[in-house]
mmCIF file of C-alpha atoms and ligand atoms in Angstrom:
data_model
loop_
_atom_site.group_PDB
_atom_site.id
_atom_site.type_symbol
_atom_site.label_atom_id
_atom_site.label_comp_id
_atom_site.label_asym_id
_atom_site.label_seq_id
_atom_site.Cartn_x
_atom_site.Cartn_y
_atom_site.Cartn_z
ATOM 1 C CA UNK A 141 -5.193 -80.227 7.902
ATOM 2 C CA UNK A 142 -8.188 -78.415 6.998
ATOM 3 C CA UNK A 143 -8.273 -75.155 5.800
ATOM 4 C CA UNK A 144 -9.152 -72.943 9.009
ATOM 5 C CA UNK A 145 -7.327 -74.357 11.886
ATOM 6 C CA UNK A 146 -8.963 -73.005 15.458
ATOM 7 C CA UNK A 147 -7.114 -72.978 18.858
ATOM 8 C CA UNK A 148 -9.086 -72.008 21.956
ATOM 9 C CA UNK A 149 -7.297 -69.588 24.293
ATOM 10 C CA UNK A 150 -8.503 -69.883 27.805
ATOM 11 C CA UNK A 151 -8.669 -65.898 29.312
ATOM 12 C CA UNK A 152 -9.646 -64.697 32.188
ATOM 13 C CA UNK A 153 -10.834 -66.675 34.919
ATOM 14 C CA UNK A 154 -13.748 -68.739 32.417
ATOM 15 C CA UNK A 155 -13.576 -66.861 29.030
ATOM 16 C CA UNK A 156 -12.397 -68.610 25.827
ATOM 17 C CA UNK A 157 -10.854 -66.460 22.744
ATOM 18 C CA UNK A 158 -10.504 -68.505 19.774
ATOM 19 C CA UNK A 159 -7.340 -68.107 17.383
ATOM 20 C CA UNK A 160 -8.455 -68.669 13.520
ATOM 21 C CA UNK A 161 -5.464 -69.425 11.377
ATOM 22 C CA UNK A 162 -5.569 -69.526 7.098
ATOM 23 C CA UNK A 163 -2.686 -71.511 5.760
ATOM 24 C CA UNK A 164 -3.089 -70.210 2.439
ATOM 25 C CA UNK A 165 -3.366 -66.628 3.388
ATOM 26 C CA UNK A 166 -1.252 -66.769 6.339
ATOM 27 C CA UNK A 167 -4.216 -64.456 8.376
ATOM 28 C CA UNK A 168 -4.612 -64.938 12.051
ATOM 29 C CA UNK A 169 -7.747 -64.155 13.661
ATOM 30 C CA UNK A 170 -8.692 -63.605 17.702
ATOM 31 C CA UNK A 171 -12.379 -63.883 18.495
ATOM 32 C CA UNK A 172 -13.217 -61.788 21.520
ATOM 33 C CA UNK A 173 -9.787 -60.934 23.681
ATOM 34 C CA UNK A 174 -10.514 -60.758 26.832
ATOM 35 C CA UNK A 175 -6.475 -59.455 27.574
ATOM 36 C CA UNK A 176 -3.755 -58.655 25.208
ATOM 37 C CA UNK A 177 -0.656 -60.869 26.395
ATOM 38 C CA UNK A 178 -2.159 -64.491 26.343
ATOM 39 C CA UNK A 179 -3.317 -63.828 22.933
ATOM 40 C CA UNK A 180 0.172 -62.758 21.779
ATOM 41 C CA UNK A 181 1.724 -65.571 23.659
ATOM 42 C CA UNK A 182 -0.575 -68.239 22.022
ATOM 43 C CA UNK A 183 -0.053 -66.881 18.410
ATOM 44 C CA UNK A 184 3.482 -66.853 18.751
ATOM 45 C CA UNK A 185 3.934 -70.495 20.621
ATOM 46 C CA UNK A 186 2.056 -71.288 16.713
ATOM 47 C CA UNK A 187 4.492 -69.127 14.630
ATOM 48 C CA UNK A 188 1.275 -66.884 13.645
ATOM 49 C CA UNK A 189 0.968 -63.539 13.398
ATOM 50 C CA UNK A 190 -2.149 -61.946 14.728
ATOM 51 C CA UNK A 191 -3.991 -59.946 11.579
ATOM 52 C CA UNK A 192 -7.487 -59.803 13.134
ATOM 53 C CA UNK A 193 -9.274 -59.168 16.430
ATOM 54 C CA UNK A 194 -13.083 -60.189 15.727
ATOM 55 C CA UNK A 195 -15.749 -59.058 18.543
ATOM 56 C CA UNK A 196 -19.343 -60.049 19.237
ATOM 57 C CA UNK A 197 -19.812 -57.895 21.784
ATOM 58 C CA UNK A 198 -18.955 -55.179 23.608
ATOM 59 C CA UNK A 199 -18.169 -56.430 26.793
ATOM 60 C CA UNK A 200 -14.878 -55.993 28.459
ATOM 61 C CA UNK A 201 -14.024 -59.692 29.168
ATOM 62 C CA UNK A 202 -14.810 -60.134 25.130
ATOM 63 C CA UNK A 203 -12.539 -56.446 23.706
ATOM 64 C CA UNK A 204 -10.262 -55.690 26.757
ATOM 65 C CA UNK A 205 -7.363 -56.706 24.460
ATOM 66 C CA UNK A 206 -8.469 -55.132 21.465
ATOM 67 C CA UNK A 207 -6.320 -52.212 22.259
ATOM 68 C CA UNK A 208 -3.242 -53.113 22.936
ATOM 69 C CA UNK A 209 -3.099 -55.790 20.684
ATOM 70 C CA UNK A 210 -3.428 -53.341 18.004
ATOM 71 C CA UNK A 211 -0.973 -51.478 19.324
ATOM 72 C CA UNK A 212 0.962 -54.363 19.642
ATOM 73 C CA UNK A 213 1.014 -55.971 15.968
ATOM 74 C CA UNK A 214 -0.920 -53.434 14.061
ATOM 75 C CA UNK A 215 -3.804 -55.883 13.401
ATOM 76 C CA UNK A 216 -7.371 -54.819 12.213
ATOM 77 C CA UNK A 217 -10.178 -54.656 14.912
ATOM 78 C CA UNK A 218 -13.626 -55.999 13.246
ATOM 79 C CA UNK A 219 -17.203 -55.803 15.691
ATOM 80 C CA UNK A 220 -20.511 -55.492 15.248
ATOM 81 C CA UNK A 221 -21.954 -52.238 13.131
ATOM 82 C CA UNK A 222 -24.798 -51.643 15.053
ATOM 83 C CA UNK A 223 -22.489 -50.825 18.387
ATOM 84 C CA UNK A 224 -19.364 -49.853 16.688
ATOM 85 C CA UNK A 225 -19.409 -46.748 19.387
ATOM 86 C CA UNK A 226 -18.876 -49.873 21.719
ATOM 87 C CA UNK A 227 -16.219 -51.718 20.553
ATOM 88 C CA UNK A 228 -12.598 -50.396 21.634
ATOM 89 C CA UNK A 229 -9.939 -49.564 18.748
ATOM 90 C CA UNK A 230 -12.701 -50.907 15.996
ATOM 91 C CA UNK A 231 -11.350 -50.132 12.398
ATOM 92 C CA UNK A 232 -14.229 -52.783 10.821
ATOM 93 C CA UNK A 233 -18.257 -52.440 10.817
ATOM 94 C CA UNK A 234 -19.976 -55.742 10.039
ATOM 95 C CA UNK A 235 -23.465 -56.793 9.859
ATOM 96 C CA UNK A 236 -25.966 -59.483 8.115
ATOM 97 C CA UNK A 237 -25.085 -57.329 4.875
ATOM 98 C CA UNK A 238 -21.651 -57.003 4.702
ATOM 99 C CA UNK A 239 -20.659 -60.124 6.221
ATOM 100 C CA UNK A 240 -16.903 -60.779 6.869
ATOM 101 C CA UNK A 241 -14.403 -61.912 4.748
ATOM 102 C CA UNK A 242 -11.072 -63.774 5.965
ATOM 103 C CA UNK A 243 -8.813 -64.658 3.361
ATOM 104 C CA UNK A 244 -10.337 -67.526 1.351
ATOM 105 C CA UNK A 245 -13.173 -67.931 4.030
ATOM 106 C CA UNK A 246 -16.691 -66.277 3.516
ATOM 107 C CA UNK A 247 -17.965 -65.640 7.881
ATOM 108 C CA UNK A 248 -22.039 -64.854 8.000
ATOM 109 C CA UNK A 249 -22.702 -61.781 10.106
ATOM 110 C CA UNK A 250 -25.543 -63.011 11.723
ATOM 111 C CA UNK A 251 -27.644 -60.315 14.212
ATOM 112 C CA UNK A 252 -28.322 -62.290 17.971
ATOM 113 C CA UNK A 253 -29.144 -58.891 20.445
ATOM 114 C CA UNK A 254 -30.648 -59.556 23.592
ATOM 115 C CA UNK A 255 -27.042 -59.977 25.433
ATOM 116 C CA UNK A 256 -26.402 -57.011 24.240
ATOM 117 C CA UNK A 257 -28.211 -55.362 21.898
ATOM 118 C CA UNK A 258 -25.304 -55.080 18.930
ATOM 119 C CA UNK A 259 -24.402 -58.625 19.625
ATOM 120 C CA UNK A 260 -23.526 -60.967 16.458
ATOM 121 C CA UNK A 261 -22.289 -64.550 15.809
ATOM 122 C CA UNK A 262 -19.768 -65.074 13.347
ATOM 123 C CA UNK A 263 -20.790 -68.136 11.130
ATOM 124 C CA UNK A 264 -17.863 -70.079 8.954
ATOM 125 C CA UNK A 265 -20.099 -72.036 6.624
ATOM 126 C CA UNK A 266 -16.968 -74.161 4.833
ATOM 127 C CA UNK A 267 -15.141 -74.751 8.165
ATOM 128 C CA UNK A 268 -18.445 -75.024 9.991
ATOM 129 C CA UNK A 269 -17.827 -73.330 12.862
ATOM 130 C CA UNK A 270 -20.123 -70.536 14.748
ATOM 131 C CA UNK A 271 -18.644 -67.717 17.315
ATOM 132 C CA UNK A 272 -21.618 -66.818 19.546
ATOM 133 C CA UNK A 273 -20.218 -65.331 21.880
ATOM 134 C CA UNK A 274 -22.567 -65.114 25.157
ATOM 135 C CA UNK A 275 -25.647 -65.729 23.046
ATOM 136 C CA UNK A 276 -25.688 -69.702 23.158
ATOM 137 C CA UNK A 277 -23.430 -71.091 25.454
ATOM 138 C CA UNK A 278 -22.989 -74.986 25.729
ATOM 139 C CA UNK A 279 -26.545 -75.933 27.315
ATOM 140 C CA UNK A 280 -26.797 -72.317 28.067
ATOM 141 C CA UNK A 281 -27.514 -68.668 26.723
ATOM 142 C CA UNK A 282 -26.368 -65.347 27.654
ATOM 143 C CA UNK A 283 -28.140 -63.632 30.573
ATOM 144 C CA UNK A 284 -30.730 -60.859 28.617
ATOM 145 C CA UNK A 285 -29.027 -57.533 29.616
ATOM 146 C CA UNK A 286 -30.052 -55.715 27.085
ATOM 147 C CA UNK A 287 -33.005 -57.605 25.701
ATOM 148 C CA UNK A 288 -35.847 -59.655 26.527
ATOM 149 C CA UNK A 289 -37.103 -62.827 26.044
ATOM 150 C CA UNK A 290 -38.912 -62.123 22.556
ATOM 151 C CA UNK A 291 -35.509 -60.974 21.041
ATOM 152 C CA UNK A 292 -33.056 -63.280 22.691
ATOM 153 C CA UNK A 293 -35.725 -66.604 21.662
ATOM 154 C CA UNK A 294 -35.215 -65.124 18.068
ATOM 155 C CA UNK A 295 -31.962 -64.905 18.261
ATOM 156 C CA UNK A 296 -31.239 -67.948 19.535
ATOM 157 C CA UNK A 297 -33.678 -69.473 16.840
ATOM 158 C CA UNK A 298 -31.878 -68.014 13.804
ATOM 159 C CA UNK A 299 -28.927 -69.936 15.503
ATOM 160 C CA UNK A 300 -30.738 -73.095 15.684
ATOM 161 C CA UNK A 301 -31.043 -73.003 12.183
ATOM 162 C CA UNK A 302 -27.853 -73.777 10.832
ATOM 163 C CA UNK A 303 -26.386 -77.641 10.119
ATOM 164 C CA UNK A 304 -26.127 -79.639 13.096
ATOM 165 C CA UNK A 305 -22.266 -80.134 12.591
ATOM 166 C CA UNK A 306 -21.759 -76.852 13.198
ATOM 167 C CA UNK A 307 -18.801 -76.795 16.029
ATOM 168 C CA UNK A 308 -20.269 -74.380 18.579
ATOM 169 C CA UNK A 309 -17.406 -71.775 19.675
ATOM 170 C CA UNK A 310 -18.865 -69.725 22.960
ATOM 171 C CA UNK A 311 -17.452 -67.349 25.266
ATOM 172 C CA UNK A 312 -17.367 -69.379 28.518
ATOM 173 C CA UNK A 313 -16.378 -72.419 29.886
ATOM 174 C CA UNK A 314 -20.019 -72.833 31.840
ATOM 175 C CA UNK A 315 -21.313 -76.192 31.080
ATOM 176 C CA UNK A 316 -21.176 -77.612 34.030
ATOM 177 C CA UNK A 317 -23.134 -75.315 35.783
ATOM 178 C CA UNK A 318 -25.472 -74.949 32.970
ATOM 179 C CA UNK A 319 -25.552 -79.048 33.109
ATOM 180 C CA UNK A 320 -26.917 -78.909 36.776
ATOM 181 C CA UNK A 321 -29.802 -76.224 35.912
ATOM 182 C CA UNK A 322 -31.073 -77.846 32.550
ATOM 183 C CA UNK A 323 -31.190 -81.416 34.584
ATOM 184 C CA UNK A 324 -33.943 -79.543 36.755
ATOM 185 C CA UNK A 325 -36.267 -78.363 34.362
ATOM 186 C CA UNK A 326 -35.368 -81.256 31.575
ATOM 187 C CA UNK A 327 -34.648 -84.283 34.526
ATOM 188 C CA UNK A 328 -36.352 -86.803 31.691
ATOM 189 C CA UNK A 329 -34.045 -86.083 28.843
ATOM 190 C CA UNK A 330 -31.110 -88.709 28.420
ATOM 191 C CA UNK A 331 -28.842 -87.132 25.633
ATOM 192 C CA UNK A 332 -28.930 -84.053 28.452
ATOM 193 C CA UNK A 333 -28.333 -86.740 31.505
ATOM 194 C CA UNK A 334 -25.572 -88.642 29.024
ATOM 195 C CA UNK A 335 -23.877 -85.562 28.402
ATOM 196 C CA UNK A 336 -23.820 -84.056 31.958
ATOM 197 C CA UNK A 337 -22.132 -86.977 33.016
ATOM 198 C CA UNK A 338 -19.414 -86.095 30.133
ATOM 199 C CA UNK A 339 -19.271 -82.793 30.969
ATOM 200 C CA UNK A 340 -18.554 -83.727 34.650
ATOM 201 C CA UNK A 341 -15.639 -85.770 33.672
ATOM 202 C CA UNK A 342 -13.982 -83.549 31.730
ATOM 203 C CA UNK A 343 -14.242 -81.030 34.193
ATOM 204 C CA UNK A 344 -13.076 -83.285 37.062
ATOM 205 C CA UNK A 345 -9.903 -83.472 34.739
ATOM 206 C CA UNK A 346 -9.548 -79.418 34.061
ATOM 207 C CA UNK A 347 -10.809 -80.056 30.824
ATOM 208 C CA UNK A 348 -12.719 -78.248 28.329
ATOM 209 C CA UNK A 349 -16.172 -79.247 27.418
ATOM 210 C CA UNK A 350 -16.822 -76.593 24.064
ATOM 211 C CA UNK A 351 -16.867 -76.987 21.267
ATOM 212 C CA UNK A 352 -19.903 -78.515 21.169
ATOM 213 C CA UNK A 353 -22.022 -79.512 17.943
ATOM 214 C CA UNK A 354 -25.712 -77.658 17.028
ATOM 215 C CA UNK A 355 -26.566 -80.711 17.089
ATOM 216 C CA UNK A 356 -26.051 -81.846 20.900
ATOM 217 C CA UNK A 357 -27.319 -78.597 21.454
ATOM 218 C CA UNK A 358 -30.607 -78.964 20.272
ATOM 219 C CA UNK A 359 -30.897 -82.504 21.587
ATOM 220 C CA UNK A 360 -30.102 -81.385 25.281
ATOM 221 C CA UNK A 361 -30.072 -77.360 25.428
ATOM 222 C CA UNK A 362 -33.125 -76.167 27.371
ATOM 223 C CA UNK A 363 -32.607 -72.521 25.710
ATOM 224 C CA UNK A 364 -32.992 -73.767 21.986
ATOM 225 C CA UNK A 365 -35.974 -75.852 23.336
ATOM 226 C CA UNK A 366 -38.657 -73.679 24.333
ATOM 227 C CA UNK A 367 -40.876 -74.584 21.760
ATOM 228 C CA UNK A 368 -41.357 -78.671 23.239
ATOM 229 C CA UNK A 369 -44.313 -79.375 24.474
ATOM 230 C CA UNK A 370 -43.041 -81.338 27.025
ATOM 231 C CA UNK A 371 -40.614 -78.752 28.478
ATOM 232 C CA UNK A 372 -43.528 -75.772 28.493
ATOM 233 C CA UNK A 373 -45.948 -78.540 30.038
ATOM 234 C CA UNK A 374 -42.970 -79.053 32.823
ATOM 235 C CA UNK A 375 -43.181 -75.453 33.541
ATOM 236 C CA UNK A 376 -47.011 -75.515 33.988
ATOM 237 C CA UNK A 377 -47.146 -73.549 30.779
ATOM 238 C CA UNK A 378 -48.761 -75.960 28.025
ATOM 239 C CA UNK A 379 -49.668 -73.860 25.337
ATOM 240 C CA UNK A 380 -47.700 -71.129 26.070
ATOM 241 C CA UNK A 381 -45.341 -68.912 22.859
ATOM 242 C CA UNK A 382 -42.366 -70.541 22.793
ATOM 243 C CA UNK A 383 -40.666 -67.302 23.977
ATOM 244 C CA UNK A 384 -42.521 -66.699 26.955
ATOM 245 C CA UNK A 385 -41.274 -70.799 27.902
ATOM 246 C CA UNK A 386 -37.717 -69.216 26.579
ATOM 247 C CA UNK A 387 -38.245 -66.344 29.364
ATOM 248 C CA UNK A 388 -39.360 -68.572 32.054
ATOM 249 C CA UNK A 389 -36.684 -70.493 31.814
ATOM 250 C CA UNK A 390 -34.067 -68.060 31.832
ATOM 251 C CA UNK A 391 -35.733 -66.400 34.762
ATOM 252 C CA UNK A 392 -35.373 -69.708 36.565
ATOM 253 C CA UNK A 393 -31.850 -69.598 36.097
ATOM 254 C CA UNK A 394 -30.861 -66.070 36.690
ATOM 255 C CA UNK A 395 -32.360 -67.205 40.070
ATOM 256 C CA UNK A 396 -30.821 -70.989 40.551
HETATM 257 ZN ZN1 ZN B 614 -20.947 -60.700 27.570
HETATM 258 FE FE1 FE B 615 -18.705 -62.758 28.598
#
């Protein structure tokens, strides 16, 4: 049993929260409730008592239960400082600086705008597990609604950087959609073929495909890979800044 046990909660129609539990502590954790009652359903089916609602982003289908699961158990509302006038119900500020702290766990703040432009990943180092939100998504990223290309490429960079173990914990269930757009502008790449054909499967059978590791992600991820030559020179831009290969890309799938 390790010392941070993680549950997904599927919300909405394709959002995931993601329960955090502490043995030792006894703290329960929901990253990004999309609704209130699934949340309080899937903490008690555990026997845990929700302590914590942690956002990375202001977006409704991430903080529409933030209220009335406060209301509900009392628990502490933590988001991002530099939108706190976002966040429903927020009692917490966190950024880089402050980090957060969840029992015996130590989460890095790190700052990812270009979602949104408050939006932040929380980083478990010991359990090894990122929340990004809808910054990187499993060979995806966030649609730039409040960014652009320069920003979001740097954001998804300071991502890149952690350990390749690192269990990536999104807010969607869009991989298989994601699959079939990376195949066309990455057709050559076989850890990205191998792993569509995963993906597939597991969706034929309702299953889900996240987490994912940093590491697959960088092996098959178009998003974290704007800076291979042999993706810009498939985009007829050899040569190019990585983030303006970032920006085409993600302007060929806003459009796909
Ligand atoms: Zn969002
Ligand atoms: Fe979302």
């Amino acid at each position: 049993m390790t010392a941070l046990e993680i549950a997904p909660v599927p919300l909405l129609k394709d959002n995931y929260g993601y329960l955090l539990h502490e043995r030792s502590s006894g703290l329960t954790a929901i990253v990004d409730p999309s609704e209130a009652e699934p949340v309080l359903e899937a903490a008690a089916a555990r026997g845990w008592r929700l302590t914590h609602v942690l956002n990375t982003h202001h977006h409704s289908d991430h903080s529409g239960g933030n209220a009335g699961l406060k209301e509900a158990t009392g628990c502490k509302v933590v988001g991002p400082a530099y939108d706190r006038a976002r966040i429903p119900a927020i009692d917490e500020a966190v950024d880089e600086a402050s980090g957060f702290r969840f029992g015996q766990q130590q989460a890095q703040v790190l700052f990812i705008p270009g979602h949104t432009r408050g939006h932040i990943a929380f980083w478990f180092r010991d359990a090894q597990a990122l929340f990004c939100g809808d910054t990187l998504f499993s060979l995806g990223c966030g649609r730039m609604f409040e960014g652009d290309p320069a920003m979001m490429w740097n954001s998804l960079s300071k991502l890149r950087a952690l350990p390749d173990p690192t269990r990536v914990y999104c807010g969607h269930e869009y991989t298989e959609a994601n699959a079939r757009f990376a195949l066309t502008v990455d057709p050559d790449n076989a850890v990205l073929k191998a792993r569509a054909d995963r993906v597939k499967a597991l969706r034929a059978e309702n299953r889900a495909t996240v987490p994912s590791t940093l590491g697959e992600e960088k092996a098959a991820n178009p998003f974290l890979r704007a800076d291979d030559p042999g993706l810009a020179a498939r985009l007829g831009l050899a040569g190019a800044a990585p983030a303006q290969v970032f920006g085409e890309t993600r302007h060929r799938k806003d459009v796909f």
